[in-house]
Short mmCIF file of C-alpha atoms in Angstrom, two decimals:
data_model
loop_
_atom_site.label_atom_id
_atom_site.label_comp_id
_atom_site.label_asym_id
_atom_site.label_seq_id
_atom_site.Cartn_x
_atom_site.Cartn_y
_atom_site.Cartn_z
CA UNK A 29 -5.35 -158.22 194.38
CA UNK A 30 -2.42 -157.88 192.55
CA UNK A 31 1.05 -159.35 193.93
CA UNK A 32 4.16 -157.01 192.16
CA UNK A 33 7.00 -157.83 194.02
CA UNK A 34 9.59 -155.17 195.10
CA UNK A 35 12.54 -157.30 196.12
CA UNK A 36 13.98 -158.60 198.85
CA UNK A 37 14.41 -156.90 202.56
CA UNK A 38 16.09 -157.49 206.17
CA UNK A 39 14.02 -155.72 208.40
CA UNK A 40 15.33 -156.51 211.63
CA UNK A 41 17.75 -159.09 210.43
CA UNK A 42 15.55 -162.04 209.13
CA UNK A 43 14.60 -161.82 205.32
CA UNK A 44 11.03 -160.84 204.00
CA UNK A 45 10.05 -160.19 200.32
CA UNK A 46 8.22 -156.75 199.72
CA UNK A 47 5.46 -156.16 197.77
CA UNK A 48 3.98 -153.18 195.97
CA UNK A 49 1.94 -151.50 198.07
CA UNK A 50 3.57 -152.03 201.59
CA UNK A 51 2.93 -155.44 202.17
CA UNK A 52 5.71 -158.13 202.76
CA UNK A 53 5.72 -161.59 202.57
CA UNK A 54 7.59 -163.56 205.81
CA UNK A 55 10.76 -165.89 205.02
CA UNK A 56 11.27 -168.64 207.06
CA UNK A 57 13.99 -171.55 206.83
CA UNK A 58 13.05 -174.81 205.80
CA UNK A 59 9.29 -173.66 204.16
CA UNK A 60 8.82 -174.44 201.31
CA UNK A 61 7.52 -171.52 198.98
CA UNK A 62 6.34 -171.03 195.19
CA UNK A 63 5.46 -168.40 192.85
CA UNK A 64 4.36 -168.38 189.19
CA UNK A 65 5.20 -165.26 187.02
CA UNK A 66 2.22 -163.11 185.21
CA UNK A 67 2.35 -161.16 182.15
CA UNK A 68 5.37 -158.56 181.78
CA UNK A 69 7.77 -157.32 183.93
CA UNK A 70 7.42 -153.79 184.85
CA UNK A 71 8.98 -150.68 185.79
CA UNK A 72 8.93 -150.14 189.48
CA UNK A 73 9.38 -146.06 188.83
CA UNK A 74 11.74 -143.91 191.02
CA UNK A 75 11.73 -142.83 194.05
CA UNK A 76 8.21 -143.75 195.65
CA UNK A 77 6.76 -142.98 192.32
CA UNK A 78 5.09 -145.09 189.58
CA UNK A 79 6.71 -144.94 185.94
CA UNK A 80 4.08 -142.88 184.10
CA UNK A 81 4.46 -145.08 180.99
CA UNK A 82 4.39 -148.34 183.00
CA UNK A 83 7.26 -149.77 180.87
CA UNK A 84 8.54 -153.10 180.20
CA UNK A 85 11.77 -153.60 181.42
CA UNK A 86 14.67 -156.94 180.52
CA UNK A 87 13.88 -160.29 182.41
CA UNK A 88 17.17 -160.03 183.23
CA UNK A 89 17.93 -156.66 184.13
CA UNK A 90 19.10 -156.19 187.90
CA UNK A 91 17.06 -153.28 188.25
CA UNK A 92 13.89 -153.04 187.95
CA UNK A 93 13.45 -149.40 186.37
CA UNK A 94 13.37 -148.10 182.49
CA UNK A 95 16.00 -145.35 181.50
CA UNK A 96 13.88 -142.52 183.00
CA UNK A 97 13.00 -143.94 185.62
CA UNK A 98 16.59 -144.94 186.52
CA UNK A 99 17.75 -141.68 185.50
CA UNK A 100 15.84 -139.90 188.27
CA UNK A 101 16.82 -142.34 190.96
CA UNK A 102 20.23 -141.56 190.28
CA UNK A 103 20.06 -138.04 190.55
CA UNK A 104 18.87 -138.29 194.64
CA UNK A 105 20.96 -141.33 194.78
CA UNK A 106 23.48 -141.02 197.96
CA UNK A 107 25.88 -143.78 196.13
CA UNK A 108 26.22 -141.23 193.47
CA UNK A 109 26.35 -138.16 195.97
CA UNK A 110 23.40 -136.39 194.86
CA UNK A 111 22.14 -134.99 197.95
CA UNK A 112 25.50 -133.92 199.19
CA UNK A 113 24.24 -132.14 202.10
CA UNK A 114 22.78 -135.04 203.51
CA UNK A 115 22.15 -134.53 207.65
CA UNK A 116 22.42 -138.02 208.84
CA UNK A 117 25.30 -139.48 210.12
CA UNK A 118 26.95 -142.17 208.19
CA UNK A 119 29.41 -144.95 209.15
CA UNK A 120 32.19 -146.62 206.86
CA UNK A 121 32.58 -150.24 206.92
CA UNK A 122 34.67 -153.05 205.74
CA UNK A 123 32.49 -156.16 204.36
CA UNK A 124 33.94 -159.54 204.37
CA UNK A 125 32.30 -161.87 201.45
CA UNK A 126 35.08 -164.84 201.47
CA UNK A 127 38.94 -165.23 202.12
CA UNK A 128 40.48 -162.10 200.56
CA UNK A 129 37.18 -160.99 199.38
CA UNK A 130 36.83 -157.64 201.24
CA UNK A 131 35.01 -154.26 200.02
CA UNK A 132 34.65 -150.94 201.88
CA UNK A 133 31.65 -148.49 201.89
CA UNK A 134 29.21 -146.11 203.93
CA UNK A 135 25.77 -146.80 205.04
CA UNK A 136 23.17 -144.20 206.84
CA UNK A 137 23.91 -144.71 210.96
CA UNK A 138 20.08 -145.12 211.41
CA UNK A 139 19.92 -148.27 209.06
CA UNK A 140 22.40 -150.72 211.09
CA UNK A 141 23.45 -153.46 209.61
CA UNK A 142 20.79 -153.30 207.14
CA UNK A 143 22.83 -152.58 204.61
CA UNK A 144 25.49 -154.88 205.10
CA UNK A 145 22.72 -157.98 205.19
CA UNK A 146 21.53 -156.63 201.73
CA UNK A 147 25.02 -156.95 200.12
CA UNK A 148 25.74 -160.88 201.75
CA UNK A 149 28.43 -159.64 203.72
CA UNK A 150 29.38 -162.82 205.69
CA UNK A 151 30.88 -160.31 208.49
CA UNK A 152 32.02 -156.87 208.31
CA UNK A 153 33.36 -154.64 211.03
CA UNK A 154 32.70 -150.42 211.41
CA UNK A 155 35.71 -148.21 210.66
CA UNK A 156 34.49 -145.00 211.78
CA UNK A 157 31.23 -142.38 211.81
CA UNK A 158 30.50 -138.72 210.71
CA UNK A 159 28.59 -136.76 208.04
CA UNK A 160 28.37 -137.70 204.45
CA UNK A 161 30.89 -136.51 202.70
CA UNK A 162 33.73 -137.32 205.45
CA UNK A 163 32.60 -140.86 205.38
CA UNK A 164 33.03 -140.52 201.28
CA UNK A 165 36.35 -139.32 201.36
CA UNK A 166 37.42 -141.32 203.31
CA UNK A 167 35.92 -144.34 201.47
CA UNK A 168 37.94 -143.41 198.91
CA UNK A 169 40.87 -143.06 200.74
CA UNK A 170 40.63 -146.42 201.91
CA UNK A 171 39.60 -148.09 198.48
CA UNK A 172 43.12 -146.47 196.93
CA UNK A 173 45.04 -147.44 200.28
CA UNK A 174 44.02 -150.62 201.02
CA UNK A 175 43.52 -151.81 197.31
CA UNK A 176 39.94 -152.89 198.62
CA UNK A 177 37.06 -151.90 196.24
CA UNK A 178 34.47 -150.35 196.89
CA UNK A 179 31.97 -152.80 195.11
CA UNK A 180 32.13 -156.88 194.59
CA UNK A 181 29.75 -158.34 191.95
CA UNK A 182 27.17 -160.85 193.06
CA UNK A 183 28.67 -163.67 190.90
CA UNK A 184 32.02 -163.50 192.29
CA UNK A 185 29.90 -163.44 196.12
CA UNK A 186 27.85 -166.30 195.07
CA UNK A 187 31.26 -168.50 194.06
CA UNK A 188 32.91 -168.13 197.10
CA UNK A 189 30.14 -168.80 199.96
CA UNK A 190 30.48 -172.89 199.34
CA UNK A 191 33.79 -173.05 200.66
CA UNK A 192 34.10 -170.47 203.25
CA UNK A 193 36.57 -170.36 205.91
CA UNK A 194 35.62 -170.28 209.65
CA UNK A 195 34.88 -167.95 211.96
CA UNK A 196 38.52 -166.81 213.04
CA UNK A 197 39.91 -166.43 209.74
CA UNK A 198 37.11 -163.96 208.82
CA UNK A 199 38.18 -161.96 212.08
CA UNK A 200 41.82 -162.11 211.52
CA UNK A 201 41.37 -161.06 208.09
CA UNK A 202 39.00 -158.08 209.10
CA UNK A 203 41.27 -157.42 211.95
CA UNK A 204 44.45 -156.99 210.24
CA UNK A 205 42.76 -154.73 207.41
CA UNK A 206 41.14 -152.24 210.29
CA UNK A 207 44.22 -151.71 211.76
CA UNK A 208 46.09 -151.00 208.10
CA UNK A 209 42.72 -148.88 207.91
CA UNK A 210 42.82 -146.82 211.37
CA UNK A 211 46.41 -146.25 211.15
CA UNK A 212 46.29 -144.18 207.62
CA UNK A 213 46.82 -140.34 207.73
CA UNK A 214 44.45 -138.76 205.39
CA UNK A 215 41.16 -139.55 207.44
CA UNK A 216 38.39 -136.62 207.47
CA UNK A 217 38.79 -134.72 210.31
CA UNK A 218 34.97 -134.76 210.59
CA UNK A 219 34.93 -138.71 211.22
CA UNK A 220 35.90 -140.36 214.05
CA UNK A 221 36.96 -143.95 214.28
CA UNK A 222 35.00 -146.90 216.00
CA UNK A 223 36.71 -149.80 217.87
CA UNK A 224 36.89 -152.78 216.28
CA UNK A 225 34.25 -155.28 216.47
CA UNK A 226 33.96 -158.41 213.75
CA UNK A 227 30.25 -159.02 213.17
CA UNK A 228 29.33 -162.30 211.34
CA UNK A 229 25.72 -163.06 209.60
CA UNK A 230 26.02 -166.82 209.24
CA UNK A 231 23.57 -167.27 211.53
CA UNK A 232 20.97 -164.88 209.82
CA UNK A 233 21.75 -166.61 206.75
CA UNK A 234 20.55 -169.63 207.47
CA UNK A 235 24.23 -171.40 207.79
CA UNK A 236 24.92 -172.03 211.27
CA UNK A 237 23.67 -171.03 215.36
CA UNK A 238 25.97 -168.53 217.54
CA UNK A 239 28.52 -170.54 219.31
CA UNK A 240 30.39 -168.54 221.83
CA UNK A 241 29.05 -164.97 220.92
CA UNK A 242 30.08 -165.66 217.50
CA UNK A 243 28.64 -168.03 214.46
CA UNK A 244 30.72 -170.16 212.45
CA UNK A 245 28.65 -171.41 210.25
CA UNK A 246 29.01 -172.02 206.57
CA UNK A 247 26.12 -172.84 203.67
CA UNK A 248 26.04 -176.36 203.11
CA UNK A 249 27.62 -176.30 200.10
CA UNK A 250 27.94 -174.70 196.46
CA UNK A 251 24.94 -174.38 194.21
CA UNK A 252 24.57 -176.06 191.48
CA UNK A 253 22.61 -173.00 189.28
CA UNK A 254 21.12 -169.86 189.68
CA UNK A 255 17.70 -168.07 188.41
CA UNK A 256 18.31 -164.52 187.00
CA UNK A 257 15.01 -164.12 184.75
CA UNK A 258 11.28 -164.95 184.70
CA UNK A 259 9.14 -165.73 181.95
CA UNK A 260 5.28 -165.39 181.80
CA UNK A 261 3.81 -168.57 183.57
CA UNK A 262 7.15 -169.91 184.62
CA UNK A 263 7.37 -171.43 188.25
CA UNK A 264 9.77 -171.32 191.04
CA UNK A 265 8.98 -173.50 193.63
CA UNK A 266 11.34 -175.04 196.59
CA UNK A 267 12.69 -175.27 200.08
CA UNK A 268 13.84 -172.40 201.28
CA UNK A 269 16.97 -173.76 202.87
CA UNK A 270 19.38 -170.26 202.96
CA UNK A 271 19.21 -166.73 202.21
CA UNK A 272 22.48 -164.37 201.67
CA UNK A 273 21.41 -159.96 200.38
CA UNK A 274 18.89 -160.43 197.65
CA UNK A 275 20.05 -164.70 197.20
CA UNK A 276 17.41 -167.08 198.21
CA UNK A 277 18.85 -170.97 198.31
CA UNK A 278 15.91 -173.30 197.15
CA UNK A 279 16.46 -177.15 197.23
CA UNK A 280 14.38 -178.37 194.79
CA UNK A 281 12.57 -181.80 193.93
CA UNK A 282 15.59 -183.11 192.08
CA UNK A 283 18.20 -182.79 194.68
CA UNK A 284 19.52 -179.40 193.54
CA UNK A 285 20.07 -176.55 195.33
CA UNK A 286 19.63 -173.42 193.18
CA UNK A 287 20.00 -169.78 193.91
CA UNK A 288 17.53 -167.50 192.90
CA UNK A 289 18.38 -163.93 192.16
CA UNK A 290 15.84 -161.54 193.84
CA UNK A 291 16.70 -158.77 192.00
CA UNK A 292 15.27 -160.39 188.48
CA UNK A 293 11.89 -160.82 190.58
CA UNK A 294 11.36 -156.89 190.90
CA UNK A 295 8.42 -156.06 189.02
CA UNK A 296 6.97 -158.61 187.96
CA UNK A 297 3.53 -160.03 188.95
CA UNK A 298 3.44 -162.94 191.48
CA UNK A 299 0.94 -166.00 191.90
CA UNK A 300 0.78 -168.60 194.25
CA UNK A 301 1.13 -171.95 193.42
CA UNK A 302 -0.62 -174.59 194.68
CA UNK A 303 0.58 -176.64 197.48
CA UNK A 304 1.41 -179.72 195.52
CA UNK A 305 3.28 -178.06 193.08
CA UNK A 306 5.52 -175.85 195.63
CA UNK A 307 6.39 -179.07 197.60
CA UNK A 308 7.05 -180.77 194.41
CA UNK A 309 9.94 -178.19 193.66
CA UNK A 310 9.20 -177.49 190.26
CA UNK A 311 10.97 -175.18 187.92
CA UNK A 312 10.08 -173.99 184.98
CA UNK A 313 12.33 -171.37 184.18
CA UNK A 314 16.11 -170.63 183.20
CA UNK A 315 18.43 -171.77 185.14
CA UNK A 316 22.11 -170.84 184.87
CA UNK A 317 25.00 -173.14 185.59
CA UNK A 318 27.07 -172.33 188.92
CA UNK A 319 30.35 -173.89 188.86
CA UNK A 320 29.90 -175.65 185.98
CA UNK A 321 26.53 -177.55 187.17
CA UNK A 322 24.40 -178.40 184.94
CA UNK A 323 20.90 -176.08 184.48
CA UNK A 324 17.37 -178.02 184.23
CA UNK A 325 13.58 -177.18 184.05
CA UNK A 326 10.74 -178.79 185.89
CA UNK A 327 7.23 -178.62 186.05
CA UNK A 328 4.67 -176.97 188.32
CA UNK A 329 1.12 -175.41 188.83
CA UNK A 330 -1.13 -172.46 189.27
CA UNK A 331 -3.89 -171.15 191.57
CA UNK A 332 -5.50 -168.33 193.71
CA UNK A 333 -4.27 -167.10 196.85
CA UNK A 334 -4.96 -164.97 199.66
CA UNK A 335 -1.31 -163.60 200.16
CA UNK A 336 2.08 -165.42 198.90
CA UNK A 337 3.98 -167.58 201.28
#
């Protein structure tokens, strides 16, 4: 049975890695978990179907798709408003990543918080709720009136989340930007505004437990490199101490804590490792520095498996 994964996922909140084929792969805290990569990375195709060619794609490409492929998806790609008349009611949000680190977008009404959990958004708050293209103007009237963008690049996410402020900071800061936000003339006339309510996702993260209705947790510190490729028969392996959108936090056997980019893992074949070699933390591909830490390599196994962690 072959393993391909298709990324990372937060079905109902807690983190799960998907697999070709349906299946998905459970994420818990503090389990340790390891994979070996297989052969070539692969396209993953476009929109529920299979690249005809199955073509290889970068190791270190974020997505997971060659040129066709990616030119299709863009074309019924709400982000890039090609199915304008969209019926579902979408909401506009403000995501919070780190002190004066704040973007604003739109999400389908039906998917929650989903989306907000798949960007790392430490806490966000709703701004308002209508069809499509009154939540996208008025994105983009916020983005130009604000000065918030309307996209923040993992890197700069990844920086900030070792030294986060607490809890009431992120809700002042969120606060004080809804009410610039609400106040604006200019709005659709086809959205209507939500009341404010700061939502925070340290606690799904992995950082801290609710205290008083809210969490105030932060990670327990910076990492000190991140994975963004594979290579054939290179192993991950690791504690899985965090998890932050497609970011999984590994503490490894030699006291590092490194951060490995889900979105390099799309596409490419999977294999257990066995157990030794998963508690032993071994690494046996790239590693960027974070921060200025130092990367490394380690060592690790193979094996067969019923299913993957």
């Amino acid at each position: 049975m072959e393993w391909r994964c298709a990324g990372l996922g937060w079905p109902g909140g807690v983190p799960v890695l998907r697999w070709a084929g349906g299946r998905s792969s459970a994420l818990a805290y503090g389990r340790v978990i390891g994979f070996r990569a297989v052969g070539e990375r692969r396209c993953v195709g476009a929109r529920g179907n299979p690249c005809p060619l199955r073509a290889v794609v970068p190791a270190r490409a974020t997505q997971a798709r060659c040129p066709e492929c990616a030119r299709l998806d863009r074309v019924f790609s709400v982000a890039a408003d090609g199915v304008p008349d969209d019926p579902r009611t979408y909401r506009v949000y403000l995501a919070w990543f780190g002190a004066g680190l704040v973007k604003v977008g739109i999400t389908a009404e039906e998917r929650g918080a989903v989306r907000l959990l798949e960007q790392g958004a430490v806490a966000f708050c709703w701004l308002g709720r209508g069809p499509l293209m009154a939540a996208r103007r008025t994105e983009e009237l916020l983005r130009a009136a604000l000065g918030v963008p309307d996209r923040v690049p993992y890197a700069r996410k990844r920086a900030v989340r070792g030294a986060l402020p607490g809890w009431a900071e992120r809700v002042r800061e969120l606060a004080e930007l809804y009410q610039r936000a609400v106040v604006l003339e200019g709005w659709a006339e086809a959205l209507e505004r939500v009341e404010f309510e700061a939502v925070d996702h340290s606690a799904a993260f992995g950082w801290g437990e609710a205290v008083g209705g809210a969490t105030a947790g932060t990670p327990a510190g910076a990492a000190d490199g991140v994975v963004r490729e594979l290579v054939d028969g290179g192993v991950v392996a690791g504690r899985l101490v965090s998890a932050a959108g497609p970011d999984l936090y590994l503490a490894v056997a030699d006291g590092r804590v490194l951060v490995v980019d889900t979105r390099v893992l799309v596409g490419w074949q999977l294999a257990g490792v066995d157990a030794g070699a998963a508690a032993g933390g071994g690494v046996t591909v790239p590693v960027e520095a974070v921060r200025g830490a130092a990367g490394g390599s380690g060592s690790g196994g193979g094996g067969e498996q019923d299913g993957l962690f």
